[in-house]
CSV table of C-alpha atoms in Angstrom, one decimal:
chain,number,residue,atom,x,y,z
A,159,UNK,CA,0.0,0.0,0.0
A,160,UNK,CA,2.9,2.3,0.8
A,161,UNK,CA,4.5,1.6,-2.5
A,162,UNK,CA,1.3,2.3,-4.5
A,163,UNK,CA,0.8,5.6,-2.6
A,164,UNK,CA,4.4,6.6,-3.2
A,165,UNK,CA,4.2,5.8,-6.9
A,166,UNK,CA,0.9,7.7,-7.2
A,167,UNK,CA,2.5,10.7,-5.5
A,168,UNK,CA,5.5,10.6,-7.7
A,169,UNK,CA,3.3,10.5,-10.8
A,170,UNK,CA,1.3,13.5,-9.5
A,171,UNK,CA,4.6,15.4,-8.8
A,172,UNK,CA,5.9,14.7,-12.4
A,173,UNK,CA,2.7,16.0,-13.9
A,174,UNK,CA,2.9,19.1,-11.6
A,175,UNK,CA,6.4,19.9,-12.7
A,176,UNK,CA,5.5,19.5,-16.3
A,177,UNK,CA,2.6,21.8,-15.9
A,178,UNK,CA,4.8,24.3,-14.0
A,179,UNK,CA,7.4,24.3,-16.8
A,180,UNK,CA,4.7,24.8,-19.5
A,181,UNK,CA,3.2,27.7,-17.5
A,182,UNK,CA,6.6,29.3,-17.2
A,183,UNK,CA,7.5,28.9,-20.8
A,184,UNK,CA,4.2,30.2,-22.2
A,185,UNK,CA,4.5,33.7,-23.8
A,186,UNK,CA,3.3,36.5,-21.5
A,187,UNK,CA,0.6,38.9,-22.5
A,188,UNK,CA,1.6,41.8,-24.7
A,189,UNK,CA,0.1,44.8,-22.8
A,190,UNK,CA,1.9,47.3,-24.9
A,191,UNK,CA,2.4,45.6,-28.2
A,192,UNK,CA,2.9,48.8,-30.1
A,193,UNK,CA,5.3,50.4,-27.6
A,194,UNK,CA,9.1,50.0,-27.7
A,195,UNK,CA,10.7,47.5,-25.4
A,196,UNK,CA,13.7,48.2,-23.3
A,197,UNK,CA,16.7,46.0,-22.6
A,198,UNK,CA,19.2,46.5,-19.7
A,199,UNK,CA,22.2,44.5,-18.7
A,200,UNK,CA,24.7,45.4,-16.0
A,201,UNK,CA,26.5,43.9,-13.0
A,202,UNK,CA,24.4,46.1,-10.6
A,203,UNK,CA,21.4,47.3,-12.5
A,204,UNK,CA,19.1,50.0,-11.2
A,205,UNK,CA,16.1,50.5,-13.5
A,206,UNK,CA,15.0,54.0,-12.6
A,207,UNK,CA,13.5,55.0,-15.9
A,208,UNK,CA,9.9,54.0,-16.7
A,209,UNK,CA,9.3,51.8,-19.7
A,210,UNK,CA,6.4,52.4,-22.1
A,211,UNK,CA,6.5,48.8,-23.2
A,212,UNK,CA,8.0,45.6,-22.1
A,213,UNK,CA,11.2,45.7,-20.1
A,214,UNK,CA,13.9,43.1,-19.9
A,215,UNK,CA,16.8,43.1,-17.4
A,216,UNK,CA,19.7,41.0,-16.4
A,217,UNK,CA,22.5,41.4,-13.8
A,218,UNK,CA,24.0,40.1,-10.6
A,219,UNK,CA,21.7,42.6,-8.7
A,220,UNK,CA,18.6,44.0,-10.4
A,221,UNK,CA,16.4,46.7,-8.7
A,222,UNK,CA,13.3,48.1,-10.5
A,223,UNK,CA,12.2,51.5,-9.1
A,224,UNK,CA,10.3,52.9,-12.1
A,225,UNK,CA,6.9,51.6,-13.4
A,226,UNK,CA,6.6,49.3,-16.4
A,227,UNK,CA,3.7,49.7,-18.7
A,228,UNK,CA,4.0,46.2,-20.2
A,229,UNK,CA,5.6,43.0,-19.1
A,230,UNK,CA,8.8,42.8,-17.0
A,231,UNK,CA,11.3,39.9,-17.3
A,232,UNK,CA,14.5,39.7,-15.3
A,233,UNK,CA,17.3,37.3,-14.7
A,234,UNK,CA,20.0,37.7,-12.0
A,235,UNK,CA,21.4,36.8,-8.6
A,236,UNK,CA,19.1,39.1,-6.7
A,237,UNK,CA,16.0,40.9,-8.0
A,238,UNK,CA,13.9,43.5,-6.3
A,239,UNK,CA,10.8,45.1,-7.9
A,240,UNK,CA,9.7,48.2,-6.1
A,241,UNK,CA,7.6,49.7,-8.8
A,242,UNK,CA,4.2,48.7,-10.4
A,243,UNK,CA,4.3,46.4,-13.4
A,244,UNK,CA,1.1,46.7,-15.5
A,245,UNK,CA,1.7,43.4,-17.3
A,246,UNK,CA,3.2,40.1,-16.3
A,247,UNK,CA,6.4,39.4,-14.4
A,248,UNK,CA,8.8,36.6,-15.1
A,249,UNK,CA,11.7,36.5,-12.7
A,250,UNK,CA,14.5,34.0,-12.3
A,251,UNK,CA,17.1,34.6,-9.5
A,252,UNK,CA,18.5,33.3,-6.3
A,253,UNK,CA,16.6,35.9,-4.3
A,254,UNK,CA,13.4,37.5,-5.5
A,255,UNK,CA,11.4,40.2,-3.7
A,256,UNK,CA,8.3,41.7,-5.2
A,257,UNK,CA,7.3,44.9,-3.3
A,258,UNK,CA,4.8,46.5,-5.8
A,259,UNK,CA,1.5,45.6,-7.4
A,260,UNK,CA,1.5,43.4,-10.4
A,261,UNK,CA,-1.2,43.9,-13.0
A,262,UNK,CA,-0.9,40.5,-14.7
A,263,UNK,CA,0.5,37.1,-13.8
A,264,UNK,CA,3.5,36.5,-11.6
A,265,UNK,CA,6.0,33.7,-12.5
A,266,UNK,CA,9.1,33.1,-10.6
A,267,UNK,CA,11.9,30.6,-10.2
A,268,UNK,CA,14.4,31.1,-7.4
A,269,UNK,CA,15.8,30.2,-4.1
A,270,UNK,CA,13.9,32.6,-1.9
A,271,UNK,CA,10.7,34.2,-3.3
A,272,UNK,CA,8.8,36.9,-1.4
A,273,UNK,CA,5.7,38.7,-2.6
A,274,UNK,CA,4.5,41.6,-0.6
A,275,UNK,CA,1.8,43.2,-2.8
A,276,UNK,CA,-1.4,42.0,-4.6
A,277,UNK,CA,-1.1,40.1,-7.9
A,278,UNK,CA,-4.0,40.7,-10.3
A,279,UNK,CA,-3.4,37.5,-12.3
A,280,UNK,CA,-2.1,34.0,-11.5
A,281,UNK,CA,0.8,33.1,-9.3
A,282,UNK,CA,3.3,30.4,-10.4
A,283,UNK,CA,6.4,29.8,-8.4
A,284,UNK,CA,9.2,27.3,-8.1
A,285,UNK,CA,11.7,27.7,-5.3
A,286,UNK,CA,13.1,26.6,-2.0
A,287,UNK,CA,11.1,29.1,0.0
A,288,UNK,CA,8.0,31.0,-1.1
A,289,UNK,CA,6.2,33.7,1.0
A,290,UNK,CA,3.2,35.4,-0.3
A,291,UNK,CA,1.8,38.3,1.8
A,292,UNK,CA,-0.1,40.0,-1.1
A,293,UNK,CA,-3.5,38.6,-2.2
A,294,UNK,CA,-3.6,36.8,-5.5
A,295,UNK,CA,-6.7,37.5,-7.6
A,296,UNK,CA,-6.1,34.4,-9.8
A,297,UNK,CA,-5.0,30.9,-9.2
A,298,UNK,CA,-1.9,29.8,-7.3
A,299,UNK,CA,0.5,27.0,-8.3
A,300,UNK,CA,3.6,26.6,-6.1
A,301,UNK,CA,6.3,23.9,-5.8
A,302,UNK,CA,8.6,24.7,-2.9
A,303,UNK,CA,10.2,23.2,0.2
A,304,UNK,CA,8.5,25.8,2.4
A,305,UNK,CA,5.5,27.8,1.5
A,306,UNK,CA,3.6,30.5,3.3
A,307,UNK,CA,0.4,32.1,2.0
A,308,UNK,CA,-0.4,34.9,4.5
A,309,UNK,CA,-3.3,36.7,2.8
A,310,UNK,CA,-5.4,34.0,1.1
A,311,UNK,CA,-6.3,33.9,-2.6
A,312,UNK,CA,-9.3,34.5,-4.9
A,313,UNK,CA,-8.7,31.4,-7.1
A,314,UNK,CA,-7.8,27.8,-6.8
A,315,UNK,CA,-4.6,26.9,-4.9
A,316,UNK,CA,-2.3,24.0,-5.6
A,317,UNK,CA,0.9,23.5,-3.6
A,318,UNK,CA,3.6,20.8,-3.5
A,319,UNK,CA,6.2,21.0,-0.8
A,320,UNK,CA,7.4,20.1,2.6
A,321,UNK,CA,6.1,22.5,5.3
A,322,UNK,CA,3.1,24.6,4.3
A,323,UNK,CA,1.3,27.4,6.2
A,324,UNK,CA,-2.0,29.0,5.2
A,325,UNK,CA,-3.7,32.2,6.5
A,326,UNK,CA,-6.4,34.5,5.2
A,327,UNK,CA,-9.5,33.9,3.1
A,328,UNK,CA,-9.4,31.4,0.2
A,329,UNK,CA,-12.3,31.7,-2.2
A,330,UNK,CA,-11.7,28.4,-4.1
A,331,UNK,CA,-10.4,24.9,-3.5
A,332,UNK,CA,-7.1,24.3,-1.9
A,333,UNK,CA,-5.1,21.2,-3.0
A,334,UNK,CA,-1.9,20.3,-1.1
A,335,UNK,CA,0.7,17.5,-1.3
A,336,UNK,CA,3.2,17.8,1.5
A,337,UNK,CA,6.0,15.7,3.0
A,338,UNK,CA,6.0,17.7,6.2
A,339,UNK,CA,3.6,19.7,8.3
A,340,UNK,CA,0.5,21.6,7.1
A,341,UNK,CA,-0.6,24.5,9.3
A,342,UNK,CA,-3.6,26.7,9.1
A,343,UNK,CA,-3.5,30.0,11.1
A,344,UNK,CA,-6.4,31.1,13.3
A,345,UNK,CA,-9.5,32.4,11.5
A,346,UNK,CA,-8.4,31.0,8.2
A,347,UNK,CA,-11.4,30.6,5.8
A,348,UNK,CA,-11.6,28.2,2.9
A,349,UNK,CA,-14.9,28.5,1.0
A,350,UNK,CA,-14.1,25.6,-1.2
A,351,UNK,CA,-12.7,22.2,-0.3
A,352,UNK,CA,-9.4,21.3,1.3
A,353,UNK,CA,-7.7,18.3,-0.3
A,354,UNK,CA,-4.3,17.4,1.2
A,355,UNK,CA,-1.9,14.4,1.3
A,356,UNK,CA,0.6,14.4,4.1
A,357,UNK,CA,2.3,12.0,6.6
A,358,UNK,CA,0.2,13.5,9.4
A,359,UNK,CA,-3.0,15.5,9.7
A,360,UNK,CA,-2.9,19.2,9.3
A,361,UNK,CA,-3.0,21.6,12.3
A,362,UNK,CA,-6.4,23.2,12.0
A,363,UNK,CA,-7.5,25.5,14.8
A,364,UNK,CA,-11.1,25.7,16.0
A,365,UNK,CA,-11.5,29.2,14.6
A,366,UNK,CA,-10.7,28.1,11.1
A,367,UNK,CA,-13.6,27.6,8.8
A,368,UNK,CA,-13.7,25.2,5.8
A,369,UNK,CA,-17.0,25.4,4.0
A,370,UNK,CA,-16.5,22.7,1.4
A,371,UNK,CA,-15.2,20.0,3.7
A,372,UNK,CA,-11.8,18.3,4.2
A,373,UNK,CA,-10.4,15.3,2.3
A,374,UNK,CA,-7.3,13.8,3.9
A,375,UNK,CA,-5.0,11.1,2.4
A,376,UNK,CA,-2.3,9.7,4.6
A,377,UNK,CA,0.9,9.5,2.6
A,378,UNK,CA,3.9,8.2,4.4
A,379,UNK,CA,7.2,8.9,2.7
A,380,UNK,CA,9.2,6.7,5.0
A,381,UNK,CA,9.9,3.1,3.7
A,382,UNK,CA,8.3,0.2,5.5
A,383,UNK,CA,10.4,-2.5,7.3
A,384,UNK,CA,10.7,-4.7,4.2
A,385,UNK,CA,11.8,-1.8,2.0
A,386,UNK,CA,14.3,-0.6,4.7
A,387,UNK,CA,15.9,-4.0,4.8
A,388,UNK,CA,16.2,-4.1,1.0
A,389,UNK,CA,17.7,-0.6,0.9
A,390,UNK,CA,20.2,-1.6,3.7
A,391,UNK,CA,21.3,-4.7,1.8
A,392,UNK,CA,21.7,-2.7,-1.4
A,393,UNK,CA,23.8,-0.1,0.4
A,394,UNK,CA,26.0,-2.7,2.0
A,395,UNK,CA,26.4,-4.5,-1.3
A,396,UNK,CA,27.3,-1.3,-3.1
A,397,UNK,CA,29.9,-0.5,-0.4
A,398,UNK,CA,31.5,-3.9,-0.6
A,399,UNK,CA,31.5,-3.8,-4.4
A,400,UNK,CA,33.2,-0.4,-4.4
A,401,UNK,CA,35.7,-1.5,-1.8
A,402,UNK,CA,36.6,-4.7,-3.7
A,403,UNK,CA,36.8,-2.9,-7.0
A,404,UNK,CA,39.2,-0.3,-5.6
A,405,UNK,CA,41.3,-2.9,-4.0
A,406,UNK,CA,41.5,-4.9,-7.3
A,407,UNK,CA,42.6,-1.9,-9.2
A,408,UNK,CA,45.3,-0.9,-6.7
A,409,UNK,CA,46.6,-4.4,-6.3
A,410,UNK,CA,46.8,-4.8,-10.1
A,411,UNK,CA,48.7,-1.5,-10.3
A,412,UNK,CA,51.2,-2.4,-7.6
A,413,UNK,CA,51.8,-5.9,-9.1
A,414,UNK,CA,52.3,-4.4,-12.6
A,415,UNK,CA,54.4,-1.4,-11.6
A,416,UNK,CA,56.6,-3.0,-9.0
A,417,UNK,CA,56.8,-6.7,-9.9
A,418,UNK,CA,60.2,-7.3,-8.2
A,419,UNK,CA,58.9,-6.0,-4.9
A,420,UNK,CA,56.0,-8.4,-5.1
A,421,UNK,CA,58.3,-11.3,-6.1
A,422,UNK,CA,60.5,-10.4,-3.0
A,423,UNK,CA,57.5,-10.7,-0.7
A,424,UNK,CA,56.5,-14.0,-2.3
A,425,UNK,CA,60.1,-15.4,-2.0
A,426,UNK,CA,60.1,-14.7,1.7
A,427,UNK,CA,57.1,-17.0,2.0
A,428,UNK,CA,58.6,-19.8,-0.2
A,429,UNK,CA,62.3,-19.7,0.0
A,430,UNK,CA,62.8,-19.3,3.7
A,431,UNK,CA,62.3,-21.8,6.5
A,432,UNK,CA,59.1,-22.1,8.6
A,433,UNK,CA,60.9,-20.4,11.5
A,434,UNK,CA,61.7,-17.4,9.3
A,435,UNK,CA,58.1,-17.2,8.1
A,436,UNK,CA,56.8,-17.2,11.7
A,437,UNK,CA,59.3,-14.6,12.7
A,438,UNK,CA,58.2,-12.4,9.8
A,439,UNK,CA,54.6,-12.8,10.9
A,440,UNK,CA,55.5,-12.0,14.5
A,441,UNK,CA,57.3,-8.8,13.3
A,442,UNK,CA,54.3,-7.7,11.3
A,443,UNK,CA,52.0,-8.4,14.2
A,444,UNK,CA,54.2,-6.6,16.7
A,445,UNK,CA,54.4,-3.5,14.5
A,446,UNK,CA,50.6,-3.4,13.7
A,447,UNK,CA,49.7,-3.8,17.4
A,448,UNK,CA,52.5,-1.8,19.2
A,449,UNK,CA,52.6,1.2,16.9
A,450,UNK,CA,49.1,2.5,17.9
A,451,UNK,CA,50.1,2.3,21.6
A,452,UNK,CA,53.3,4.3,20.8
A,453,UNK,CA,51.3,6.9,18.9
A,454,UNK,CA,48.9,7.4,21.8
A,455,UNK,CA,51.8,7.8,24.3
A,456,UNK,CA,53.6,10.3,22.1
A,457,UNK,CA,50.4,12.3,21.5
A,458,UNK,CA,50.0,12.8,25.3
A,459,UNK,CA,53.2,14.9,25.3
A,460,UNK,CA,53.4,18.3,23.6
A,461,UNK,CA,56.8,17.6,22.1
A,462,UNK,CA,55.7,14.2,20.7
A,463,UNK,CA,52.6,15.4,18.8
A,464,UNK,CA,54.5,16.0,15.6
A,465,UNK,CA,56.2,12.6,15.8
A,466,UNK,CA,52.9,10.9,16.6
A,467,UNK,CA,51.3,12.4,13.5
A,468,UNK,CA,54.2,11.2,11.4
A,469,UNK,CA,54.1,7.7,12.9
A,470,UNK,CA,50.3,7.7,12.3
A,471,UNK,CA,50.8,8.5,8.6
A,472,UNK,CA,53.5,5.8,8.2
A,473,UNK,CA,51.4,3.3,10.1
A,474,UNK,CA,48.3,3.9,7.9
A,475,UNK,CA,50.5,3.5,4.8
A,476,UNK,CA,52.0,0.2,6.1
A,477,UNK,CA,48.6,-1.3,7.0
A,478,UNK,CA,47.2,-0.2,3.6
A,479,UNK,CA,50.1,-1.7,1.6
A,480,UNK,CA,50.2,-4.8,3.7
A,481,UNK,CA,46.6,-5.4,2.9
A,482,UNK,CA,47.2,-4.9,-0.9
A,483,UNK,CA,50.3,-7.1,-0.9
A,484,UNK,CA,48.4,-9.8,1.0
A,485,UNK,CA,46.1,-10.1,-2.1
A,486,UNK,CA,49.2,-10.0,-4.4
A,487,UNK,CA,50.8,-12.8,-2.3
A,488,UNK,CA,47.7,-15.0,-2.5
A,489,UNK,CA,47.5,-14.5,-6.3
A,490,UNK,CA,51.2,-15.3,-6.7
A,491,UNK,CA,50.8,-18.5,-4.7
A,492,UNK,CA,48.0,-19.6,-7.1
A,493,UNK,CA,50.2,-18.7,-10.1
A,494,UNK,CA,53.1,-20.8,-8.7
A,495,UNK,CA,50.9,-23.7,-7.8
A,496,UNK,CA,48.7,-23.9,-10.9
A,497,UNK,CA,50.5,-21.9,-13.7
A,498,UNK,CA,54.0,-22.9,-12.6
A,499,UNK,CA,55.1,-19.3,-13.0
A,500,UNK,CA,57.3,-17.4,-10.6
A,501,UNK,CA,57.1,-14.0,-12.4
A,502,UNK,CA,54.4,-11.8,-10.8
A,503,UNK,CA,52.0,-10.2,-13.3
A,504,UNK,CA,49.4,-7.6,-12.8
A,505,UNK,CA,46.5,-10.1,-13.2
A,506,UNK,CA,48.0,-12.1,-10.2
A,507,UNK,CA,47.3,-9.1,-8.0
A,508,UNK,CA,43.8,-8.6,-9.3
A,509,UNK,CA,42.9,-12.3,-9.0
A,510,UNK,CA,44.5,-12.6,-5.6
A,511,UNK,CA,42.8,-9.6,-4.2
A,512,UNK,CA,39.5,-10.8,-5.5
A,513,UNK,CA,40.0,-14.2,-3.9
A,514,UNK,CA,41.1,-12.6,-0.6
A,515,UNK,CA,38.1,-10.2,-0.6
A,516,UNK,CA,35.7,-13.0,-1.1
A,517,UNK,CA,37.4,-15.3,1.4
A,518,UNK,CA,37.3,-12.5,4.0
A,519,UNK,CA,33.5,-12.7,3.8
A,520,UNK,CA,33.5,-16.3,5.0
A,521,UNK,CA,32.8,-16.5,8.8
A,522,UNK,CA,35.6,-17.5,11.1
A,523,UNK,CA,38.0,-18.9,8.4
A,524,UNK,CA,37.9,-15.7,6.2
A,525,UNK,CA,39.1,-13.2,8.8
A,526,UNK,CA,41.9,-15.6,9.9
A,527,UNK,CA,43.2,-15.9,6.3
A,528,UNK,CA,43.1,-12.2,5.9
A,529,UNK,CA,44.9,-11.6,9.2
A,530,UNK,CA,47.6,-14.3,8.4
A,531,UNK,CA,48.5,-12.9,5.0
A,532,UNK,CA,48.3,-9.2,6.1
A,533,UNK,CA,50.7,-9.6,9.1
A,534,UNK,CA,53.1,-11.6,7.0
A,535,UNK,CA,53.0,-9.0,4.3
A,536,UNK,CA,53.6,-6.2,6.8
A,537,UNK,CA,56.6,-8.0,8.2
A,538,UNK,CA,58.0,-8.8,4.8
A,539,UNK,CA,57.6,-5.2,3.6
A,540,UNK,CA,59.4,-3.9,6.7
A,541,UNK,CA,62.3,-6.3,6.2
A,542,UNK,CA,62.6,-5.4,2.5
A,543,UNK,CA,62.5,-1.6,3.2
A,544,UNK,CA,65.1,-2.1,6.0
A,545,UNK,CA,67.4,-3.9,3.6
A,546,UNK,CA,66.8,-1.2,1.0
A,547,UNK,CA,67.7,1.5,3.5
A,548,UNK,CA,70.7,-0.5,4.8
A,549,UNK,CA,71.7,-2.6,1.9
A,550,UNK,CA,73.7,-5.8,2.4
A,551,UNK,CA,73.3,-7.0,-1.2
A,552,UNK,CA,74.3,-5.3,-4.4
A,553,UNK,CA,71.0,-5.6,-6.1
A,554,UNK,CA,68.7,-4.7,-3.3
A,555,UNK,CA,67.7,-1.4,-5.0
A,556,UNK,CA,66.3,-3.4,-7.9
A,557,UNK,CA,63.3,-4.4,-5.8
A,558,UNK,CA,61.8,-1.0,-6.3
């Protein structure tokens, strides 16, 4: 039932947006078809000269202080109309403030839309916040996150949004689809019918009067338990897929760009005795466990904070590369066992990391395999870098 209701609401919203776009794109009335039109463009535009015909303006800041005999269209960052417009207004801006009477329709698209004076025609608005304190003689169509109609309307009202507040006298029907709260102020009068869809019933005071009756449809926009579980599984699956894919790419790059280093890690697992392998694991385990303790102790002293940050960075890099080379090690083991090949290729890193990532998902056994290979890789990398820094062999530098 929740799914059918949500689908129906989405379908209504789509039709509403299409209707809104069509209404915005329709040509406005030509009140002064025979008069010349004016065009103004500036960074900060002050339209202080009256226009006998239509007026068009654009700028970062647009302020209209002279009356317009025809239509007024403006585009900008901030628009303020402080003079009467005899025709229609079409405004597109981040902030819109209409402070004078409008003789025709008012159409606006913006972030914050404020209307302070009456509108003789229809009102169509799309924005984040719409506040209308001037009475609209025609119909109202609004799509906004937060909408406030403070002075009623003479025509039909249709609103889509989150939180909606109504006040004043409404002569026609009021149709609302909201995802938040719907509030009617005291003494609000609706002579038509009130239709609304919302998660909870509207706040209607006793003094409010609705002549045509109320039709309420409960519309919950929160998913039910089954849908929540599906969304949670999809989210976890996407996270795991992204993590595994990133690890595959990085392991393949490391194996392809530094094959000798990867072969040196594998050789420590194959060529040396079991005692040496265990000591390498013990070294990696000691570093991975003891380093965080040392970092905390250093961070407690003012002098050691810088050294603690450096050790933290080095520790994160060691753990990260140890994990990647654990996958490369596993892929190289498969290559030696089945392909009888000792040379490490990039696909060994990709295949090994894929196998390691999938094995890690197996309860009990998977985490143990991941831990075993990671601590060994950490110890092997430390020994290799130590020998690189303090070489005992002539060709140690070739590992990198």
